[in-house]
PDB file of C-alpha atoms in Angstrom:
ATOM      1  CA  UNK A 666      -0.059  -0.147  -0.071  1.00 72.00           C
ATOM      2  CA  UNK A 667       1.101   3.171  -1.050  1.00 72.00           C
ATOM      3  CA  UNK A 668       2.669   5.627   1.442  1.00 92.00           C
ATOM      4  CA  UNK A 669       3.496   9.001   3.638  1.00 96.00           C
ATOM      5  CA  UNK A 670       7.757   8.663   4.054  1.00 96.00           C
ATOM      6  CA  UNK A 671       9.130  11.794   5.665  1.00 97.00           C
ATOM      7  CA  UNK A 672      12.733  12.248   6.964  1.00 95.00           C
ATOM      8  CA  UNK A 673      14.501  12.489   9.038  1.00 96.00           C
ATOM      9  CA  UNK A 674      12.901  10.759  11.449  1.00 96.00           C
ATOM     10  CA  UNK A 675      14.457  12.819  13.868  1.00 97.00           C
ATOM     11  CA  UNK A 676      16.265  15.995  13.933  1.00 97.00           C
ATOM     12  CA  UNK A 677      18.787  17.532  16.657  1.00 97.00           C
ATOM     13  CA  UNK A 678      19.299  21.619  15.848  1.00 95.00           C
ATOM     14  CA  UNK A 679      19.999  24.561  18.097  1.00 96.00           C
ATOM     15  CA  UNK A 680      18.598  26.633  18.992  1.00 97.00           C
ATOM     16  CA  UNK A 681      18.318  29.889  16.154  1.00 97.00           C
ATOM     17  CA  UNK A 682      19.732  27.429  12.866  1.00 97.00           C
ATOM     18  CA  UNK A 683      17.040  25.867   9.944  1.00 97.00           C
ATOM     19  CA  UNK A 684      15.530  23.386   9.608  1.00 97.00           C
ATOM     20  CA  UNK A 685      13.894  21.704   6.784  1.00 97.00           C
ATOM     21  CA  UNK A 686      11.793  18.829   6.706  1.00 97.00           C
ATOM     22  CA  UNK A 687      10.584  16.194   4.397  1.00 97.00           C
ATOM     23  CA  UNK A 688       7.987  14.426   2.951  1.00 97.00           C
ATOM     24  CA  UNK A 689       7.294  12.395   0.461  1.00 96.00           C
ATOM     25  CA  UNK A 690       3.703  12.327  -0.164  1.00 95.00           C
ATOM     26  CA  UNK A 691       1.830   9.475  -1.895  1.00 94.00           C
ATOM     27  CA  UNK A 692       2.349   9.904  -5.421  1.00 90.00           C
ATOM     28  CA  UNK A 693      -0.924  10.755  -7.014  1.00 89.00           C
ATOM     29  CA  UNK A 694      -2.366  12.627  -4.565  1.00 92.00           C
ATOM     30  CA  UNK A 695      -2.892  16.233  -5.465  1.00 91.00           C
ATOM     31  CA  UNK A 696      -3.264  17.341  -1.384  1.00 93.00           C
ATOM     32  CA  UNK A 697      -0.373  17.621   1.709  1.00 95.00           C
ATOM     33  CA  UNK A 698      -0.981  19.027   5.239  1.00 96.00           C
ATOM     34  CA  UNK A 699       1.418  19.643   8.170  1.00 98.00           C
ATOM     35  CA  UNK A 700       0.639  19.053  11.140  1.00 98.00           C
ATOM     36  CA  UNK A 701       2.115  19.106  14.498  1.00 97.00           C
ATOM     37  CA  UNK A 702       1.734  17.253  18.319  1.00 96.00           C
ATOM     38  CA  UNK A 703       3.844  19.149  20.875  1.00 95.00           C
ATOM     39  CA  UNK A 704       4.842  15.965  24.067  1.00 93.00           C
ATOM     40  CA  UNK A 705       1.428  15.828  25.599  1.00 89.00           C
ATOM     41  CA  UNK A 706      -0.736  18.182  23.295  1.00 92.00           C
ATOM     42  CA  UNK A 707      -2.932  17.733  20.429  1.00 93.00           C
ATOM     43  CA  UNK A 708      -2.265  17.318  16.549  1.00 95.00           C
ATOM     44  CA  UNK A 709      -2.134  20.794  15.571  1.00 96.00           C
ATOM     45  CA  UNK A 710      -2.700  21.770  11.758  1.00 96.00           C
ATOM     46  CA  UNK A 711       0.268  23.967  10.581  1.00 97.00           C
ATOM     47  CA  UNK A 712      -1.386  24.430   6.971  1.00 97.00           C
ATOM     48  CA  UNK A 713      -2.877  22.820   4.189  1.00 95.00           C
ATOM     49  CA  UNK A 714      -0.622  23.063  -0.143  1.00 94.00           C
ATOM     50  CA  UNK A 715      -2.448  22.713  -2.746  1.00 92.00           C
ATOM     51  CA  UNK A 716      -1.816  23.725  -6.314  1.00 89.00           C
ATOM     52  CA  UNK A 717       0.953  25.240  -5.616  1.00 90.00           C
ATOM     53  CA  UNK A 718       0.079  27.741  -3.089  1.00 93.00           C
ATOM     54  CA  UNK A 719      -1.153  27.451   0.842  1.00 95.00           C
ATOM     55  CA  UNK A 720      -4.731  27.454   0.324  1.00 93.00           C
ATOM     56  CA  UNK A 721      -5.150  27.373   4.496  1.00 93.00           C
ATOM     57  CA  UNK A 722      -2.599  27.791   7.348  1.00 95.00           C
ATOM     58  CA  UNK A 723      -3.468  28.694  10.787  1.00 95.00           C
ATOM     59  CA  UNK A 724      -1.932  31.497  13.841  1.00 93.00           C
ATOM     60  CA  UNK A 725       0.796  28.348  14.046  1.00 94.00           C
ATOM     61  CA  UNK A 726       1.761  29.148  10.471  1.00 95.00           C
ATOM     62  CA  UNK A 727       3.535  32.065  10.853  1.00 93.00           C
ATOM     63  CA  UNK A 728       6.448  33.554   9.003  1.00 93.00           C
ATOM     64  CA  UNK A 729       8.982  31.311  10.721  1.00 96.00           C
ATOM     65  CA  UNK A 730       7.260  28.751   8.675  1.00 97.00           C
ATOM     66  CA  UNK A 731       7.425  28.211   5.137  1.00 97.00           C
ATOM     67  CA  UNK A 732       6.666  25.158   2.189  1.00 96.00           C
ATOM     68  CA  UNK A 733       7.513  24.391  -0.714  1.00 94.00           C
ATOM     69  CA  UNK A 734       7.006  21.476  -3.027  1.00 91.00           C
ATOM     70  CA  UNK A 735      10.556  21.762  -4.923  1.00 85.00           C
ATOM     71  CA  UNK A 736       9.428  19.331  -7.430  1.00 86.00           C
ATOM     72  CA  UNK A 737       7.389  16.821  -8.580  1.00 78.00           C
ATOM     73  CA  UNK A 738       7.509  14.301  -5.329  1.00 86.00           C
ATOM     74  CA  UNK A 739       8.814  15.925  -2.842  1.00 93.00           C
ATOM     75  CA  UNK A 740       7.073  19.131   0.225  1.00 96.00           C
ATOM     76  CA  UNK A 741       8.699  20.548   2.136  1.00 97.00           C
ATOM     77  CA  UNK A 742       8.676  22.487   5.392  1.00 97.00           C
ATOM     78  CA  UNK A 743      11.069  24.850   7.043  1.00 97.00           C
ATOM     79  CA  UNK A 744      11.617  26.329   9.583  1.00 97.00           C
ATOM     80  CA  UNK A 745      13.908  29.545  10.425  1.00 96.00           C
ATOM     81  CA  UNK A 746      15.615  30.370  13.149  1.00 95.00           C
ATOM     82  CA  UNK A 747      14.291  27.707  15.182  1.00 96.00           C
ATOM     83  CA  UNK A 748      13.185  28.056  19.173  1.00 96.00           C
ATOM     84  CA  UNK A 749      12.583  25.560  21.896  1.00 96.00           C
ATOM     85  CA  UNK A 750       9.153  25.828  21.766  1.00 95.00           C
ATOM     86  CA  UNK A 751       8.844  24.101  18.320  1.00 97.00           C
ATOM     87  CA  UNK A 752      10.093  20.492  19.487  1.00 97.00           C
ATOM     88  CA  UNK A 753       7.929  18.742  18.231  1.00 97.00           C
ATOM     89  CA  UNK A 754       6.918  15.749  16.062  1.00 97.00           C
ATOM     90  CA  UNK A 755       6.206  17.108  12.842  1.00 98.00           C
ATOM     91  CA  UNK A 756       3.399  15.298  10.716  1.00 98.00           C
ATOM     92  CA  UNK A 757       2.382  14.997   7.039  1.00 97.00           C
ATOM     93  CA  UNK A 758      -0.209  14.304   5.471  1.00 97.00           C
ATOM     94  CA  UNK A 759      -1.263  13.847   1.984  1.00 95.00           C
ATOM     95  CA  UNK A 760      -4.802  13.508   0.363  1.00 93.00           C
ATOM     96  CA  UNK A 761      -6.028  12.361  -3.537  1.00 89.00           C
ATOM     97  CA  UNK A 762      -9.270  14.657  -3.382  1.00 82.00           C
ATOM     98  CA  UNK A 763     -10.749  16.466  -1.031  1.00 75.00           C
ATOM     99  CA  UNK A 764     -13.704  14.812   0.617  1.00 77.00           C
ATOM    100  CA  UNK A 765     -10.898  12.110   0.939  1.00 87.00           C
ATOM    101  CA  UNK A 766      -8.970  10.970   3.633  1.00 92.00           C
ATOM    102  CA  UNK A 767      -5.854  12.496   4.761  1.00 94.00           C
ATOM    103  CA  UNK A 768      -3.231   9.893   4.661  1.00 96.00           C
ATOM    104  CA  UNK A 769      -0.550  10.629   7.468  1.00 97.00           C
ATOM    105  CA  UNK A 770       3.588   9.754   8.218  1.00 97.00           C
ATOM    106  CA  UNK A 771       5.191   8.952  10.502  1.00 96.00           C
ATOM    107  CA  UNK A 772       6.771  11.659  11.840  1.00 97.00           C
ATOM    108  CA  UNK A 773       9.568  13.983  12.441  1.00 97.00           C
ATOM    109  CA  UNK A 774      10.529  14.475  15.702  1.00 97.00           C
ATOM    110  CA  UNK A 775      12.763  18.005  16.067  1.00 98.00           C
ATOM    111  CA  UNK A 776      14.743  18.635  19.056  1.00 97.00           C
ATOM    112  CA  UNK A 777      15.867  21.783  19.213  1.00 97.00           C
ATOM    113  CA  UNK A 778      18.312  22.402  21.582  1.00 95.00           C
TER     114      UNK A 778
ATOM    115  CA  UNK B 306      -8.775  25.104  21.649  1.00 59.00           C
ATOM    116  CA  UNK B 307     -11.521  22.825  22.724  1.00 77.00           C
ATOM    117  CA  UNK B 308     -13.647  22.249  19.702  1.00 94.00           C
ATOM    118  CA  UNK B 309     -13.504  18.190  20.028  1.00 97.00           C
ATOM    119  CA  UNK B 310     -13.120  16.322  22.968  1.00 96.00           C
ATOM    120  CA  UNK B 311     -12.340  13.295  23.824  1.00 97.00           C
ATOM    121  CA  UNK B 312     -12.786  13.273  27.811  1.00 93.00           C
ATOM    122  CA  UNK B 313     -11.858   9.815  28.460  1.00 95.00           C
ATOM    123  CA  UNK B 314      -7.932   9.293  28.003  1.00 95.00           C
ATOM    124  CA  UNK B 315      -8.288   6.266  28.450  1.00 97.00           C
ATOM    125  CA  UNK B 316     -10.351   2.839  28.397  1.00 97.00           C
ATOM    126  CA  UNK B 317      -9.228  -0.498  28.889  1.00 97.00           C
ATOM    127  CA  UNK B 318     -11.822  -4.009  27.711  1.00 98.00           C
ATOM    128  CA  UNK B 319     -11.607  -7.552  27.498  1.00 97.00           C
ATOM    129  CA  UNK B 320     -10.867  -8.746  24.457  1.00 97.00           C
ATOM    130  CA  UNK B 321     -14.029 -10.185  22.678  1.00 97.00           C
ATOM    131  CA  UNK B 322     -16.002  -7.042  24.290  1.00 97.00           C
ATOM    132  CA  UNK B 323     -17.698  -3.992  22.452  1.00 98.00           C
ATOM    133  CA  UNK B 324     -14.528  -0.973  22.441  1.00 98.00           C
ATOM    134  CA  UNK B 325     -17.009   2.500  22.683  1.00 98.00           C
ATOM    135  CA  UNK B 326     -14.819   5.495  22.559  1.00 98.00           C
ATOM    136  CA  UNK B 327     -16.931   9.059  22.296  1.00 98.00           C
ATOM    137  CA  UNK B 328     -15.566  12.300  20.987  1.00 98.00           C
ATOM    138  CA  UNK B 329     -17.885  15.829  21.895  1.00 98.00           C
ATOM    139  CA  UNK B 330     -17.360  18.722  19.354  1.00 97.00           C
ATOM    140  CA  UNK B 331     -18.842  22.374  19.728  1.00 96.00           C
ATOM    141  CA  UNK B 332     -18.091  24.110  16.098  1.00 94.00           C
ATOM    142  CA  UNK B 333     -21.833  23.776  13.583  1.00 93.00           C
ATOM    143  CA  UNK B 334     -19.697  24.018  10.810  1.00 93.00           C
ATOM    144  CA  UNK B 335     -17.987  20.886  11.337  1.00 94.00           C
ATOM    145  CA  UNK B 336     -19.487  18.549   8.430  1.00 93.00           C
ATOM    146  CA  UNK B 337     -17.363  15.621   8.007  1.00 94.00           C
ATOM    147  CA  UNK B 338     -16.016  14.004  10.926  1.00 96.00           C
ATOM    148  CA  UNK B 339     -13.059  10.419  10.936  1.00 97.00           C
ATOM    149  CA  UNK B 340     -11.728   8.713  12.883  1.00 98.00           C
ATOM    150  CA  UNK B 341      -7.881   7.549  13.478  1.00 98.00           C
ATOM    151  CA  UNK B 342      -5.881   5.486  15.178  1.00 97.00           C
ATOM    152  CA  UNK B 343      -2.266   6.202  16.225  1.00 95.00           C
ATOM    153  CA  UNK B 344       0.176   3.037  17.411  1.00 94.00           C
ATOM    154  CA  UNK B 345       4.085   4.480  19.074  1.00 91.00           C
ATOM    155  CA  UNK B 346       6.615   5.510  16.885  1.00 88.00           C
ATOM    156  CA  UNK B 347       3.692   5.731  14.057  1.00 93.00           C
ATOM    157  CA  UNK B 348       1.576   8.867  12.129  1.00 94.00           C
ATOM    158  CA  UNK B 349      -1.722   8.251  12.936  1.00 96.00           C
ATOM    159  CA  UNK B 350      -4.182   5.548  10.657  1.00 96.00           C
ATOM    160  CA  UNK B 351      -7.524   6.271   9.056  1.00 96.00           C
ATOM    161  CA  UNK B 352     -10.246   4.367  10.662  1.00 97.00           C
ATOM    162  CA  UNK B 353     -13.479   5.146   9.467  1.00 97.00           C
ATOM    163  CA  UNK B 354     -15.362   7.877   8.734  1.00 96.00           C
ATOM    164  CA  UNK B 355     -19.075   9.900   8.851  1.00 96.00           C
ATOM    165  CA  UNK B 356     -20.694  12.596   6.933  1.00 95.00           C
ATOM    166  CA  UNK B 357     -22.971  14.803   8.217  1.00 95.00           C
ATOM    167  CA  UNK B 358     -25.374  14.242   6.762  1.00 95.00           C
ATOM    168  CA  UNK B 359     -25.854  10.457   8.371  1.00 96.00           C
ATOM    169  CA  UNK B 360     -26.181   8.770  11.949  1.00 96.00           C
ATOM    170  CA  UNK B 361     -24.120   5.771  11.159  1.00 98.00           C
ATOM    171  CA  UNK B 362     -21.358   3.895   9.019  1.00 98.00           C
ATOM    172  CA  UNK B 363     -20.277   0.869   9.672  1.00 98.00           C
ATOM    173  CA  UNK B 364     -16.934  -0.578   8.318  1.00 97.00           C
ATOM    174  CA  UNK B 365     -16.110  -4.484   9.414  1.00 97.00           C
ATOM    175  CA  UNK B 366     -15.873  -4.333  13.228  1.00 98.00           C
ATOM    176  CA  UNK B 367     -15.792  -0.688  13.387  1.00 98.00           C
ATOM    177  CA  UNK B 368     -19.244   1.170  13.072  1.00 98.00           C
ATOM    178  CA  UNK B 369     -19.435   5.429  14.119  1.00 98.00           C
ATOM    179  CA  UNK B 370     -22.359   7.287  15.260  1.00 98.00           C
ATOM    180  CA  UNK B 371     -22.818  10.569  14.689  1.00 98.00           C
ATOM    181  CA  UNK B 372     -25.721  12.690  16.978  1.00 97.00           C
ATOM    182  CA  UNK B 373     -25.718  16.207  15.236  1.00 96.00           C
ATOM    183  CA  UNK B 374     -28.400  17.093  18.621  1.00 96.00           C
ATOM    184  CA  UNK B 375     -25.859  16.561  20.507  1.00 97.00           C
ATOM    185  CA  UNK B 376     -23.139  16.827  19.051  1.00 97.00           C
ATOM    186  CA  UNK B 377     -21.534  13.782  19.842  1.00 98.00           C
ATOM    187  CA  UNK B 378     -20.144  11.022  17.810  1.00 97.00           C
ATOM    188  CA  UNK B 379     -18.679   7.439  19.113  1.00 98.00           C
ATOM    189  CA  UNK B 380     -16.873   4.941  17.683  1.00 98.00           C
ATOM    190  CA  UNK B 381     -17.841   0.865  18.297  1.00 98.00           C
ATOM    191  CA  UNK B 382     -15.239  -1.942  18.114  1.00 98.00           C
ATOM    192  CA  UNK B 383     -17.161  -5.692  18.074  1.00 97.00           C
ATOM    193  CA  UNK B 384     -14.941  -7.627  19.185  1.00 98.00           C
ATOM    194  CA  UNK B 385     -12.093  -5.974  19.924  1.00 98.00           C
ATOM    195  CA  UNK B 386      -8.869  -7.544  19.581  1.00 97.00           C
ATOM    196  CA  UNK B 387      -5.803  -7.095  21.682  1.00 96.00           C
ATOM    197  CA  UNK B 388      -3.996  -5.470  18.065  1.00 95.00           C
ATOM    198  CA  UNK B 389      -7.187  -3.081  18.633  1.00 97.00           C
ATOM    199  CA  UNK B 390      -4.831  -1.236  21.822  1.00 97.00           C
ATOM    200  CA  UNK B 391      -3.228   1.532  20.432  1.00 97.00           C
ATOM    201  CA  UNK B 392      -4.615   5.921  20.938  1.00 97.00           C
ATOM    202  CA  UNK B 393      -7.408   6.710  19.153  1.00 98.00           C
ATOM    203  CA  UNK B 394      -8.536  10.467  17.860  1.00 97.00           C
ATOM    204  CA  UNK B 395     -11.529  12.005  16.675  1.00 97.00           C
ATOM    205  CA  UNK B 396     -11.156  14.463  14.266  1.00 97.00           C
ATOM    206  CA  UNK B 397     -13.317  16.712  12.850  1.00 96.00           C
ATOM    207  CA  UNK B 398     -13.321  18.781   9.456  1.00 93.00           C
ATOM    208  CA  UNK B 399     -15.299  22.646   8.901  1.00 91.00           C
ATOM    209  CA  UNK B 400     -17.646  22.978   6.068  1.00 86.00           C
ATOM    210  CA  UNK B 401     -15.876  25.044   3.877  1.00 82.00           C
ATOM    211  CA  UNK B 402     -12.200  24.569   4.388  1.00 83.00           C
ATOM    212  CA  UNK B 403      -9.269  23.068   3.303  1.00 81.00           C
ATOM    213  CA  UNK B 404     -10.140  19.980   4.511  1.00 86.00           C
ATOM    214  CA  UNK B 405      -7.818  20.287   7.424  1.00 90.00           C
ATOM    215  CA  UNK B 406      -8.589  17.815  10.343  1.00 94.00           C
ATOM    216  CA  UNK B 407      -8.790  19.372  13.987  1.00 95.00           C
ATOM    217  CA  UNK B 408      -8.641  16.822  16.472  1.00 97.00           C
ATOM    218  CA  UNK B 409      -9.363  15.592  20.074  1.00 97.00           C
ATOM    219  CA  UNK B 410      -6.991  14.645  22.385  1.00 95.00           C
ATOM    220  CA  UNK B 411      -6.746  11.186  21.844  1.00 96.00           C
ATOM    221  CA  UNK B 412      -8.246   7.986  24.208  1.00 97.00           C
ATOM    222  CA  UNK B 413      -5.466   5.140  24.479  1.00 97.00           C
ATOM    223  CA  UNK B 414      -7.519   1.656  23.962  1.00 98.00           C
ATOM    224  CA  UNK B 415      -5.684  -1.296  25.581  1.00 98.00           C
ATOM    225  CA  UNK B 416      -7.900  -4.676  25.735  1.00 97.00           C
ATOM    226  CA  UNK B 417      -6.977  -7.172  27.520  1.00 96.00           C
ATOM    227  CA  UNK B 418      -6.523 -10.773  26.317  1.00 91.00           C
TER     228      UNK B 418
END
């Protein structure tokens, strides 16, 4: 069964550095999402992406964050000038059509030191 | 953000019995609801969904019930199996949105052999 794959599985970064989290959505999917889960908290929506542009973003997704689909397969989340509170599990998800359920990757654990 | 609430952080059930997981929501604009299952170190896996125009959807051992007037949904698993032990998340989608998920806090289900 096709899967959403995320790399790396764990990223450790010094505060203030930039990180790029990578995702390969399911190949024929058109809708892409990033979520995060801070330890002990709910899974929270960050941003949705369709047709090469952001379709919706949450209040969390401020100027520190950006997304890109640099080629036909990758979908990346960039976090500039990381802060301690950015430490979380980041999940990528994709769906094939608007009404279809989202499929999630196994996440990247981001640890900011 | 308490738009989707799962008030039971944990539930233990004997193998073969019924597991009932509950979820409440407050936003009347939600028009689609989903249940995801999550094992440790993995991403959420889609289980079953229901549109707001229905009150029941069944898929094998899993049935989701929706009570719109009470803004309540539940997931029934019959019969429960030890492999069902996981965290179960209720999620909702708002009408007119980019179909991003609003998650509950999850319920840890333990099925005892």
